[in-house]
Amino acid sequence: MTKVSNSRLSLLGKRTHRSFLSRHWHKEALLVRGALAGFEGLFTREDLVTLAGRDDVESRLVVRTGRRYTLEHGPFRKAAFKSLPERDWTLLVQGVNLHSDAADALLRRFAFLPYARLDDLMVSYAVEGGGVGPHFDSYDVFLLQGFGRRRWRYGRQDDLTLRPGLPVKILRCFAPEHDAVLAPGDMLYLPPTYAHDGVAIDACTTYSIGFRAATHTELAQQFLDYLRDRVELPGRYADPDAKPTGEPARVGAAMRRDAVRTLAQVRWDPATVARFLGTMLSEPKANVYFDPPEAPMSRAAFAAAIRRQGLRLDRRTQWLYDDDAMYVNGEAWPWPSAARTALAALADARALPPSVAASLGVGVIKFLHEGYRDGFLHIG
Ligand code: SIN
Ligand code: CO
């Protein structure tokens, strides 16, 4: 299968990132022929079936019979694929970037957009006629064709009503404006809520580079969770002037006033929000576990090794930053003033060359050594 990390060809045809963002991003679909020339995908059918058998990988199987669809969630035993019909089914494997360096490298080619927006790489394998049906997604997506061909019909439409009673989201009316067959290396960008339907012409794989954006309600709920763990208000309700009541079931006005006054003391400022945002966005997905080295080097040996070989982030590490702090896998860290530029470069490029690693002071080495011992980053 193709290696993508060294390809120098533009993903967006002749467009610059700037012109793509201003003309297409969130606005118009874009079909790029030969976005990754020579790309045939990173995984075989067998690789995907193996991934779909793991319980730390999210996978789904969609089978179509006429206008009806069935949906099953993995993990799947290999034998399950032997009893499937010859056509009209597709296997979807989510988050493959967490399990393969080549898949992570493919996802990172979209780093002209912030990591905080990049969600995951999903790969689907479909046999002839397979697909998930006409639907829309709430997020932006790039659909990159691996091996085989797939016919995509797509377009903007106002009526996004779904057919009731189906296990998958299927549009009641589908009125595509465009119709195109994607061959290996072709790529289709679709803005959120664009209607689309991809049907395999022959056995094929599609790589979906997905983005994420919290709804305002999700953001608020997560912020309230964050505050809940940090809120501390002194005192407790007291009623030293209590009088006898003839309505013991009533919640009294004094108690209500006290609650209003107390809750008005729950405050936050932009710094609280920034810290919440950084930790929330860098939180690893639920099924992520890091593998610490079995025989970790001492700090001195680690320092010598990164001076020689540099270091790189584990593909599962989420390392973000803002002006105030760094956010590593859900934890906030103050910037070490002497190494701010180097660590921002590490977060952006996800690797640090030996020459820069050699310039790091003792405090930063200690911090990085702990990350290495936890499996967040690696030598080389
Ligand atoms: C697929 O790969 O079959 C589904 C991708 C999508 O429609 O978002
Ligand atoms: Co879709």
mmCIF file of C-alpha atoms and ligand atoms in Angstrom:
data_model
loop_
_atom_site.group_PDB
_atom_site.id
_atom_site.type_symbol
_atom_site.label_atom_id
_atom_site.label_comp_id
_atom_site.label_asym_id
_atom_site.label_seq_id
_atom_site.Cartn_x
_atom_site.Cartn_y
_atom_site.Cartn_z
ATOM 1 C CA MET A 1 0.000 0.000 0.000
ATOM 2 C CA THR A 2 1.121 3.589 -0.620
ATOM 3 C CA LYS A 3 3.252 5.556 1.810
ATOM 4 C CA VAL A 4 1.888 9.084 2.016
ATOM 5 C CA SER A 5 4.285 10.908 4.282
ATOM 6 C CA ASN A 6 6.780 11.773 1.541
ATOM 7 C CA SER A 7 4.373 12.882 -1.165
ATOM 8 C CA ARG A 8 4.963 16.521 -2.069
ATOM 9 C CA LEU A 9 1.924 16.860 -4.271
ATOM 10 C CA SER A 10 -0.740 19.311 -3.247
ATOM 11 C CA LEU A 11 -3.840 17.877 -1.698
ATOM 12 C CA LEU A 12 -5.954 20.679 -3.052
ATOM 13 C CA GLY A 13 -4.973 20.598 -6.700
ATOM 14 C CA LYS A 14 -3.550 23.954 -7.703
ATOM 15 C CA ARG A 15 -5.300 25.825 -4.881
ATOM 16 C CA THR A 16 -3.439 27.339 -1.993
ATOM 17 C CA HIS A 17 -4.690 26.534 1.476
ATOM 18 C CA ARG A 18 -5.810 30.147 1.766
ATOM 19 C CA SER A 19 -7.912 30.077 -1.384
ATOM 20 C CA PHE A 20 -9.439 26.688 -0.440
ATOM 21 C CA LEU A 21 -10.419 28.044 2.976
ATOM 22 C CA SER A 22 -11.929 31.239 1.617
ATOM 23 C CA ARG A 23 -13.814 29.629 -1.302
ATOM 24 C CA HIS A 24 -14.735 26.152 -0.146
ATOM 25 C CA TRP A 25 -14.334 25.528 3.573
ATOM 26 C CA HIS A 26 -17.849 25.453 5.077
ATOM 27 C CA LYS A 27 -19.162 26.845 1.779
ATOM 28 C CA GLU A 28 -18.805 24.709 -1.356
ATOM 29 C CA ALA A 29 -17.912 21.132 -2.168
ATOM 30 C CA LEU A 30 -14.641 20.538 -4.000
ATOM 31 C CA LEU A 31 -13.580 17.565 -6.090
ATOM 32 C CA VAL A 32 -9.813 17.215 -6.530
ATOM 33 C CA ARG A 33 -8.650 14.733 -9.132
ATOM 34 C CA GLY A 34 -5.312 13.161 -8.225
ATOM 35 C CA ALA A 35 -5.136 14.890 -4.817
ATOM 36 C CA LEU A 36 -2.680 12.185 -3.771
ATOM 37 C CA ALA A 37 -1.395 10.799 -7.038
ATOM 38 C CA GLY A 38 -0.422 7.155 -6.744
ATOM 39 C CA PHE A 39 -2.398 6.701 -3.511
ATOM 40 C CA GLU A 40 -4.052 3.288 -3.306
ATOM 41 C CA GLY A 41 -4.824 3.392 0.398
ATOM 42 C CA LEU A 42 -2.928 2.332 3.491
ATOM 43 C CA PHE A 43 -4.884 -0.797 4.402
ATOM 44 C CA THR A 44 -6.002 -3.979 2.701
ATOM 45 C CA ARG A 45 -9.408 -5.548 3.315
ATOM 46 C CA GLU A 46 -7.636 -7.996 5.634
ATOM 47 C CA ASP A 47 -6.027 -5.150 7.653
ATOM 48 C CA LEU A 48 -9.423 -3.523 8.149
ATOM 49 C CA VAL A 49 -11.112 -6.786 9.127
ATOM 50 C CA THR A 50 -8.319 -7.311 11.689
ATOM 51 C CA LEU A 51 -8.774 -3.778 13.092
ATOM 52 C CA ALA A 52 -12.546 -4.320 13.254
ATOM 53 C CA GLY A 53 -11.914 -7.401 15.414
ATOM 54 C CA ARG A 54 -10.285 -5.341 18.193
ATOM 55 C CA ASP A 55 -12.339 -4.201 21.144
ATOM 56 C CA ASP A 56 -10.441 -0.881 21.394
ATOM 57 C CA VAL A 57 -11.425 0.037 17.804
ATOM 58 C CA GLU A 58 -14.860 1.385 16.910
ATOM 59 C CA SER A 59 -16.313 -0.339 13.841
ATOM 60 C CA ARG A 60 -19.677 -0.731 12.111
ATOM 61 C CA LEU A 61 -21.063 -2.966 9.419
ATOM 62 C CA VAL A 62 -23.860 -1.653 7.189
ATOM 63 C CA VAL A 63 -25.694 -4.077 4.893
ATOM 64 C CA ARG A 64 -28.273 -2.866 2.366
ATOM 65 C CA THR A 65 -31.136 -4.947 1.053
ATOM 66 C CA GLY A 66 -33.089 -2.873 -1.456
ATOM 67 C CA ARG A 67 -34.141 0.262 0.455
ATOM 68 C CA ARG A 68 -33.554 -1.290 3.872
ATOM 69 C CA TYR A 69 -30.333 -1.142 5.892
ATOM 70 C CA THR A 70 -29.040 -3.117 8.846
ATOM 71 C CA LEU A 71 -26.348 -1.818 11.176
ATOM 72 C CA GLU A 72 -24.119 -3.814 13.506
ATOM 73 C CA HIS A 73 -21.399 -2.542 15.810
ATOM 74 C CA GLY A 74 -18.026 -4.303 16.219
ATOM 75 C CA PRO A 75 -15.863 -5.914 17.340
ATOM 76 C CA PHE A 76 -16.453 -8.506 14.591
ATOM 77 C CA ARG A 77 -15.016 -11.982 14.340
ATOM 78 C CA LYS A 78 -13.350 -12.761 11.010
ATOM 79 C CA ALA A 79 -15.912 -15.500 10.414
ATOM 80 C CA ALA A 80 -18.677 -12.840 10.327
ATOM 81 C CA PHE A 81 -17.360 -11.608 6.961
ATOM 82 C CA LYS A 82 -17.528 -15.062 5.403
ATOM 83 C CA SER A 83 -21.324 -15.218 5.669
ATOM 84 C CA LEU A 84 -21.948 -11.787 4.087
ATOM 85 C CA PRO A 85 -23.562 -11.440 0.657
ATOM 86 C CA GLU A 86 -21.348 -10.789 -2.344
ATOM 87 C CA ARG A 87 -22.467 -7.177 -2.707
ATOM 88 C CA ASP A 88 -24.107 -4.198 -0.956
ATOM 89 C CA TRP A 89 -22.263 -4.035 2.340
ATOM 90 C CA THR A 90 -19.617 -1.828 3.870
ATOM 91 C CA LEU A 91 -17.369 -2.018 6.912
ATOM 92 C CA LEU A 92 -16.466 1.298 8.596
ATOM 93 C CA VAL A 93 -13.490 1.528 10.936
ATOM 94 C CA GLN A 94 -13.167 4.689 13.022
ATOM 95 C CA GLY A 95 -10.021 6.296 14.491
ATOM 96 C CA VAL A 96 -7.465 4.284 12.493
ATOM 97 C CA ASN A 97 -4.966 7.128 13.026
ATOM 98 C CA LEU A 98 -4.690 5.994 16.663
ATOM 99 C CA HIS A 99 -3.433 2.578 15.549
ATOM 100 C CA SER A 100 -1.198 3.263 12.570
ATOM 101 C CA ASP A 101 1.620 5.789 12.089
ATOM 102 C CA ALA A 102 0.919 5.935 8.329
ATOM 103 C CA ALA A 103 -2.736 6.799 9.017
ATOM 104 C CA ASP A 104 -1.666 9.432 11.546
ATOM 105 C CA ALA A 105 0.712 10.904 8.925
ATOM 106 C CA LEU A 106 -2.175 11.082 6.431
ATOM 107 C CA LEU A 107 -4.369 12.907 8.937
ATOM 108 C CA ARG A 108 -1.556 15.368 9.729
ATOM 109 C CA ARG A 109 -1.371 16.376 6.074
ATOM 110 C CA PHE A 110 -4.461 18.411 6.897
ATOM 111 C CA ALA A 111 -2.564 20.424 9.506
ATOM 112 C CA PHE A 112 -3.233 23.618 7.572
ATOM 113 C CA LEU A 113 -6.271 23.476 9.875
ATOM 114 C CA PRO A 114 -5.804 23.464 13.673
ATOM 115 C CA TYR A 115 -5.311 20.123 15.416
ATOM 116 C CA ALA A 116 -8.165 21.159 17.719
ATOM 117 C CA ARG A 117 -10.498 20.788 14.701
ATOM 118 C CA LEU A 118 -9.085 17.527 13.338
ATOM 119 C CA ASP A 119 -11.051 14.572 14.627
ATOM 120 C CA ASP A 120 -10.007 11.266 13.151
ATOM 121 C CA LEU A 121 -9.401 9.151 10.093
ATOM 122 C CA MET A 122 -12.164 6.675 9.330
ATOM 123 C CA VAL A 123 -11.662 4.029 6.665
ATOM 124 C CA SER A 124 -14.468 2.187 4.955
ATOM 125 C CA TYR A 125 -14.181 -0.969 2.918
ATOM 126 C CA ALA A 126 -17.141 -1.600 0.599
ATOM 127 C CA VAL A 127 -17.930 -4.369 -1.858
ATOM 128 C CA GLU A 128 -19.749 -3.557 -5.108
ATOM 129 C CA GLY A 129 -22.993 -1.674 -4.358
ATOM 130 C CA GLY A 130 -21.928 -1.030 -0.733
ATOM 131 C CA GLY A 131 -22.429 2.310 1.008
ATOM 132 C CA VAL A 132 -24.153 3.899 3.975
ATOM 133 C CA GLY A 133 -26.924 5.461 1.887
ATOM 134 C CA PRO A 134 -27.819 9.104 1.138
ATOM 135 C CA HIS A 135 -27.231 11.165 4.283
ATOM 136 C CA PHE A 136 -25.585 14.294 5.623
ATOM 137 C CA ASP A 137 -22.940 14.810 8.297
ATOM 138 C CA SER A 138 -22.740 17.682 10.754
ATOM 139 C CA TYR A 139 -19.000 18.133 10.189
ATOM 140 C CA ASP A 140 -16.664 18.956 7.337
ATOM 141 C CA VAL A 141 -15.147 15.902 5.715
ATOM 142 C CA PHE A 142 -12.537 15.070 3.067
ATOM 143 C CA LEU A 143 -13.275 11.758 1.325
ATOM 144 C CA LEU A 144 -10.103 10.343 -0.172
ATOM 145 C CA GLN A 145 -10.380 7.329 -2.441
ATOM 146 C CA GLY A 146 -8.085 4.388 -1.730
ATOM 147 C CA PHE A 147 -8.113 1.365 -4.052
ATOM 148 C CA GLY A 148 -11.170 0.717 -6.263
ATOM 149 C CA ARG A 149 -13.760 3.195 -7.470
ATOM 150 C CA ARG A 150 -16.728 4.823 -5.832
ATOM 151 C CA ARG A 151 -19.550 6.852 -7.328
ATOM 152 C CA TRP A 152 -20.395 9.919 -5.251
ATOM 153 C CA ARG A 153 -23.589 11.877 -5.757
ATOM 154 C CA TYR A 154 -23.740 15.013 -3.649
ATOM 155 C CA GLY A 155 -25.155 18.492 -3.324
ATOM 156 C CA ARG A 156 -26.559 21.135 -1.062
ATOM 157 C CA GLN A 157 -30.207 20.682 -0.158
ATOM 158 C CA ASP A 158 -32.558 22.319 2.325
ATOM 159 C CA ASP A 159 -34.737 19.332 3.149
ATOM 160 C CA LEU A 160 -32.688 17.282 5.582
ATOM 161 C CA THR A 161 -35.588 15.163 6.859
ATOM 162 C CA LEU A 162 -34.549 11.592 7.586
ATOM 163 C CA ARG A 163 -36.459 8.400 6.825
ATOM 164 C CA PRO A 164 -37.943 7.174 10.116
ATOM 165 C CA GLY A 165 -37.350 3.763 11.639
ATOM 166 C CA LEU A 166 -33.956 2.984 10.083
ATOM 167 C CA PRO A 167 -30.810 2.174 12.085
ATOM 168 C CA VAL A 168 -28.743 4.539 9.889
ATOM 169 C CA LYS A 169 -29.407 8.168 8.943
ATOM 170 C CA ILE A 170 -31.012 8.109 5.467
ATOM 171 C CA LEU A 171 -32.427 11.220 3.785
ATOM 172 C CA ARG A 172 -36.109 10.967 2.906
ATOM 173 C CA CYS A 173 -35.562 12.909 -0.343
ATOM 174 C CA PHE A 174 -32.156 13.013 -1.970
ATOM 175 C CA ALA A 175 -31.656 15.522 -4.770
ATOM 176 C CA PRO A 176 -27.957 15.485 -5.695
ATOM 177 C CA GLU A 177 -26.507 18.265 -7.864
ATOM 178 C CA HIS A 178 -23.274 16.453 -8.725
ATOM 179 C CA ASP A 179 -22.314 12.978 -9.806
ATOM 180 C CA ALA A 180 -18.694 11.810 -9.980
ATOM 181 C CA VAL A 181 -16.754 8.570 -9.938
ATOM 182 C CA LEU A 182 -13.701 8.786 -7.693
ATOM 183 C CA ALA A 183 -10.644 6.720 -8.601
ATOM 184 C CA PRO A 184 -7.638 6.038 -6.341
ATOM 185 C CA GLY A 185 -6.089 9.290 -5.069
ATOM 186 C CA ASP A 186 -9.107 11.484 -5.939
ATOM 187 C CA MET A 187 -10.609 13.455 -3.082
ATOM 188 C CA LEU A 188 -13.936 15.110 -2.391
ATOM 189 C CA TYR A 189 -14.387 17.825 0.216
ATOM 190 C CA LEU A 190 -17.906 18.262 1.602
ATOM 191 C CA PRO A 191 -19.004 21.071 3.922
ATOM 192 C CA PRO A 192 -21.246 20.274 6.919
ATOM 193 C CA THR A 193 -24.841 19.254 6.065
ATOM 194 C CA TYR A 194 -24.094 18.576 2.366
ATOM 195 C CA ALA A 195 -26.196 15.618 1.226
ATOM 196 C CA HIS A 196 -24.100 12.775 -0.161
ATOM 197 C CA ASP A 197 -24.197 9.121 -1.138
ATOM 198 C CA GLY A 198 -21.178 7.030 -2.043
ATOM 199 C CA VAL A 199 -21.749 3.685 -3.726
ATOM 200 C CA ALA A 200 -18.858 1.311 -4.436
ATOM 201 C CA ILE A 201 -18.471 0.474 -8.123
ATOM 202 C CA ASP A 202 -16.050 -2.280 -7.256
ATOM 203 C CA ALA A 203 -14.480 -3.354 -3.969
ATOM 204 C CA CYS A 204 -12.949 -0.151 -2.662
ATOM 205 C CA THR A 205 -11.734 1.804 0.343
ATOM 206 C CA THR A 206 -12.559 5.401 1.266
ATOM 207 C CA TYR A 207 -10.552 7.455 3.769
ATOM 208 C CA SER A 208 -12.665 10.039 5.607
ATOM 209 C CA ILE A 209 -10.664 12.829 7.189
ATOM 210 C CA GLY A 210 -13.165 14.073 9.739
ATOM 211 C CA PHE A 211 -13.306 17.288 11.723
ATOM 212 C CA ARG A 212 -14.920 18.054 15.031
ATOM 213 C CA ALA A 213 -16.763 21.024 16.468
ATOM 214 C CA ALA A 214 -18.691 20.910 19.734
ATOM 215 C CA THR A 215 -22.261 22.151 19.715
ATOM 216 C CA HIS A 216 -22.772 25.140 21.988
ATOM 217 C CA THR A 217 -24.762 22.938 24.373
ATOM 218 C CA GLU A 218 -21.928 20.361 24.533
ATOM 219 C CA LEU A 219 -19.421 23.146 25.194
ATOM 220 C CA ALA A 220 -21.571 24.546 28.017
ATOM 221 C CA GLN A 221 -22.183 21.110 29.553
ATOM 222 C CA GLN A 222 -18.493 20.270 29.502
ATOM 223 C CA PHE A 223 -17.627 23.671 30.969
ATOM 224 C CA LEU A 224 -20.110 23.137 33.803
ATOM 225 C CA ASP A 225 -18.514 19.728 34.471
ATOM 226 C CA TYR A 226 -15.108 21.433 34.571
ATOM 227 C CA LEU A 227 -16.385 24.093 36.983
ATOM 228 C CA ARG A 228 -18.074 21.507 39.177
ATOM 229 C CA ASP A 229 -14.726 19.882 39.906
ATOM 230 C CA ARG A 230 -13.194 23.226 40.826
ATOM 231 C CA VAL A 231 -15.888 25.268 42.527
ATOM 232 C CA GLU A 232 -15.294 26.114 46.187
ATOM 233 C CA LEU A 233 -17.594 28.467 48.062
ATOM 234 C CA PRO A 234 -17.086 29.035 51.785
ATOM 235 C CA GLY A 235 -19.962 28.683 54.242
ATOM 236 C CA ARG A 236 -23.173 26.687 54.514
ATOM 237 C CA TYR A 237 -26.851 27.548 54.716
ATOM 238 C CA ALA A 238 -27.846 28.699 58.226
ATOM 239 C CA ASP A 239 -31.108 29.935 59.756
ATOM 240 C CA PRO A 240 -30.360 31.206 63.253
ATOM 241 C CA ASP A 241 -33.541 33.377 63.112
ATOM 242 C CA ALA A 242 -35.885 30.507 62.154
ATOM 243 C CA LYS A 243 -39.568 30.981 63.216
ATOM 244 C CA PRO A 244 -42.188 28.234 63.648
ATOM 245 C CA THR A 245 -43.928 27.345 60.348
ATOM 246 C CA GLY A 246 -47.446 26.098 59.697
ATOM 247 C CA GLU A 247 -46.438 25.058 56.126
ATOM 248 C CA PRO A 248 -43.470 22.743 56.680
ATOM 249 C CA ALA A 249 -43.607 21.540 53.058
ATOM 250 C CA ARG A 250 -42.913 25.020 51.662
ATOM 251 C CA VAL A 251 -39.423 25.980 50.401
ATOM 252 C CA GLY A 252 -39.143 29.366 52.032
ATOM 253 C CA ALA A 253 -38.249 32.695 50.439
ATOM 254 C CA ALA A 254 -35.230 33.163 52.730
ATOM 255 C CA MET A 255 -33.778 29.831 51.608
ATOM 256 C CA ARG A 256 -34.363 30.754 47.967
ATOM 257 C CA ARG A 257 -32.697 34.174 48.420
ATOM 258 C CA ASP A 258 -29.713 32.519 50.056
ATOM 259 C CA ALA A 259 -29.340 30.065 47.153
ATOM 260 C CA VAL A 260 -29.514 32.884 44.592
ATOM 261 C CA ARG A 261 -26.859 34.915 46.511
ATOM 262 C CA THR A 262 -24.606 31.893 46.901
ATOM 263 C CA LEU A 263 -24.781 30.785 43.262
ATOM 264 C CA ALA A 264 -24.074 34.311 42.086
ATOM 265 C CA GLN A 265 -20.623 33.776 43.599
ATOM 266 C CA VAL A 266 -19.805 31.064 41.019
ATOM 267 C CA ARG A 267 -17.594 33.127 38.732
ATOM 268 C CA TRP A 268 -15.236 32.520 35.844
ATOM 269 C CA ASP A 269 -13.098 34.699 33.674
ATOM 270 C CA PRO A 270 -11.480 34.351 30.211
ATOM 271 C CA ALA A 271 -8.459 32.637 31.796
ATOM 272 C CA THR A 272 -10.748 29.961 33.316
ATOM 273 C CA VAL A 273 -12.392 29.435 29.927
ATOM 274 C CA ALA A 274 -9.016 29.236 28.135
ATOM 275 C CA ARG A 275 -7.740 26.607 30.550
ATOM 276 C CA PHE A 276 -10.962 24.632 30.272
ATOM 277 C CA LEU A 277 -10.835 24.784 26.471
ATOM 278 C CA GLY A 278 -7.208 23.659 26.274
ATOM 279 C CA THR A 279 -7.740 20.721 28.618
ATOM 280 C CA MET A 280 -11.006 19.704 26.955
ATOM 281 C CA LEU A 281 -9.591 19.842 23.420
ATOM 282 C CA SER A 282 -6.455 17.920 24.338
ATOM 283 C CA GLU A 283 -8.312 15.185 26.232
ATOM 284 C CA PRO A 284 -7.534 11.840 24.530
ATOM 285 C CA LYS A 285 -10.455 9.776 23.231
ATOM 286 C CA ALA A 286 -11.996 7.281 25.632
ATOM 287 C CA ASN A 287 -10.275 4.207 24.163
ATOM 288 C CA VAL A 288 -6.749 5.698 24.170
ATOM 289 C CA TYR A 289 -4.071 4.116 26.349
ATOM 290 C CA PHE A 290 -0.378 4.924 26.169
ATOM 291 C CA ASP A 291 2.299 2.237 26.261
ATOM 292 C CA PRO A 292 5.120 3.234 28.613
ATOM 293 C CA PRO A 293 8.555 1.833 27.660
ATOM 294 C CA GLU A 294 9.245 -1.494 29.353
ATOM 295 C CA ALA A 295 12.741 -0.545 30.511
ATOM 296 C CA PRO A 296 12.782 3.276 30.517
ATOM 297 C CA MET A 297 16.120 5.089 30.287
ATOM 298 C CA SER A 298 17.366 7.195 33.151
ATOM 299 C CA ARG A 299 16.955 10.959 32.732
ATOM 300 C CA ALA A 300 20.649 11.385 31.843
ATOM 301 C CA ALA A 301 20.518 8.641 29.203
ATOM 302 C CA PHE A 302 17.279 10.100 27.809
ATOM 303 C CA ALA A 303 18.881 13.571 27.559
ATOM 304 C CA ALA A 304 21.864 12.112 25.686
ATOM 305 C CA ALA A 305 19.601 10.079 23.372
ATOM 306 C CA ILE A 306 17.403 13.028 22.327
ATOM 307 C CA ARG A 307 20.511 15.168 21.730
ATOM 308 C CA ARG A 308 21.564 12.512 19.208
ATOM 309 C CA GLN A 309 18.207 11.473 17.745
ATOM 310 C CA GLY A 310 15.618 14.145 18.605
ATOM 311 C CA LEU A 311 12.155 13.228 19.809
ATOM 312 C CA ARG A 312 8.634 12.785 18.509
ATOM 313 C CA LEU A 313 5.162 12.747 19.983
ATOM 314 C CA ASP A 314 3.292 9.478 20.212
ATOM 315 C CA ARG A 315 0.598 9.415 17.487
ATOM 316 C CA ARG A 316 -2.075 9.374 20.232
ATOM 317 C CA THR A 317 -0.697 12.434 22.035
ATOM 318 C CA GLN A 318 -2.765 15.593 21.860
ATOM 319 C CA TRP A 319 -0.418 18.501 22.578
ATOM 320 C CA LEU A 320 -1.985 21.925 22.092
ATOM 321 C CA TYR A 321 -1.092 25.366 23.421
ATOM 322 C CA ASP A 322 -2.185 28.968 23.702
ATOM 323 C CA ASP A 323 -0.440 32.128 24.931
ATOM 324 C CA ASP A 324 -0.799 31.109 28.555
ATOM 325 C CA ALA A 325 -0.131 27.388 28.747
ATOM 326 C CA MET A 326 0.497 24.044 27.073
ATOM 327 C CA TYR A 327 -2.206 21.371 27.167
ATOM 328 C CA VAL A 328 -0.960 17.807 26.980
ATOM 329 C CA ASN A 329 -3.456 14.947 26.920
ATOM 330 C CA GLY A 330 -6.010 16.808 29.022
ATOM 331 C CA GLU A 331 -3.612 18.506 31.473
ATOM 332 C CA ALA A 332 -2.528 22.148 31.545
ATOM 333 C CA TRP A 333 1.138 23.051 32.074
ATOM 334 C CA PRO A 334 2.633 26.532 32.437
ATOM 335 C CA TRP A 335 5.122 27.434 29.714
ATOM 336 C CA PRO A 336 8.717 26.961 30.836
ATOM 337 C CA SER A 337 9.959 30.426 29.812
ATOM 338 C CA ALA A 338 13.344 29.332 28.450
ATOM 339 C CA ALA A 339 11.948 26.635 26.143
ATOM 340 C CA ARG A 340 8.700 28.150 24.953
ATOM 341 C CA THR A 341 9.700 28.371 21.290
ATOM 342 C CA ALA A 342 11.109 24.835 21.230
ATOM 343 C CA LEU A 343 8.048 23.293 22.877
ATOM 344 C CA ALA A 344 5.618 25.175 20.636
ATOM 345 C CA ALA A 345 7.608 23.827 17.660
ATOM 346 C CA LEU A 346 7.367 20.324 19.132
ATOM 347 C CA ALA A 347 3.579 20.685 19.483
ATOM 348 C CA ASP A 348 3.182 22.020 15.918
ATOM 349 C CA ALA A 349 5.576 19.690 14.099
ATOM 350 C CA ARG A 350 5.021 16.828 16.566
ATOM 351 C CA ALA A 351 8.762 16.227 16.525
ATOM 352 C CA LEU A 352 11.927 18.017 17.592
ATOM 353 C CA PRO A 353 15.235 17.707 15.736
ATOM 354 C CA PRO A 354 18.388 16.746 17.690
ATOM 355 C CA SER A 355 19.856 20.262 17.315
ATOM 356 C CA VAL A 356 16.901 21.831 19.166
ATOM 357 C CA ALA A 357 16.675 18.990 21.693
ATOM 358 C CA ALA A 358 20.337 19.671 22.530
ATOM 359 C CA SER A 359 19.519 23.229 23.600
ATOM 360 C CA LEU A 360 16.917 22.258 26.238
ATOM 361 C CA GLY A 361 17.575 22.989 29.921
ATOM 362 C CA VAL A 362 17.379 20.613 32.882
ATOM 363 C CA GLY A 363 13.781 21.522 33.892
ATOM 364 C CA VAL A 364 12.403 20.866 30.409
ATOM 365 C CA ILE A 365 14.342 17.609 30.085
ATOM 366 C CA LYS A 366 12.781 16.490 33.379
ATOM 367 C CA PHE A 367 9.307 17.306 32.038
ATOM 368 C CA LEU A 368 9.943 15.512 28.706
ATOM 369 C CA HIS A 369 11.499 12.526 30.466
ATOM 370 C CA GLU A 370 8.290 12.109 32.471
ATOM 371 C CA GLY A 371 6.293 12.250 29.207
ATOM 372 C CA TYR A 372 8.614 9.583 27.751
ATOM 373 C CA ARG A 373 8.166 7.372 30.825
ATOM 374 C CA ASP A 374 4.377 7.732 30.469
ATOM 375 C CA GLY A 375 4.555 6.792 26.772
ATOM 376 C CA PHE A 376 3.417 10.249 25.500
ATOM 377 C CA LEU A 377 6.591 10.797 23.476
ATOM 378 C CA HIS A 378 9.398 8.787 22.043
ATOM 379 C CA ILE A 379 13.069 9.134 21.177
ATOM 380 C CA GLY A 380 13.917 9.561 17.507
HETATM 381 C C1 SIN B 1 -18.157 5.821 3.668
HETATM 382 O O1 SIN B 1 -16.932 5.852 3.607
HETATM 383 O O2 SIN B 1 -18.812 4.898 3.195
HETATM 384 C C2 SIN B 1 -18.937 6.884 4.362
HETATM 385 C C3 SIN B 1 -18.302 8.177 4.376
HETATM 386 C C4 SIN B 1 -19.330 9.282 4.481
HETATM 387 O O3 SIN B 1 -20.302 9.289 3.771
HETATM 388 O O4 SIN B 1 -19.176 10.197 5.294
HETATM 389 CO CO CO B 2 -21.053 11.058 5.230
#
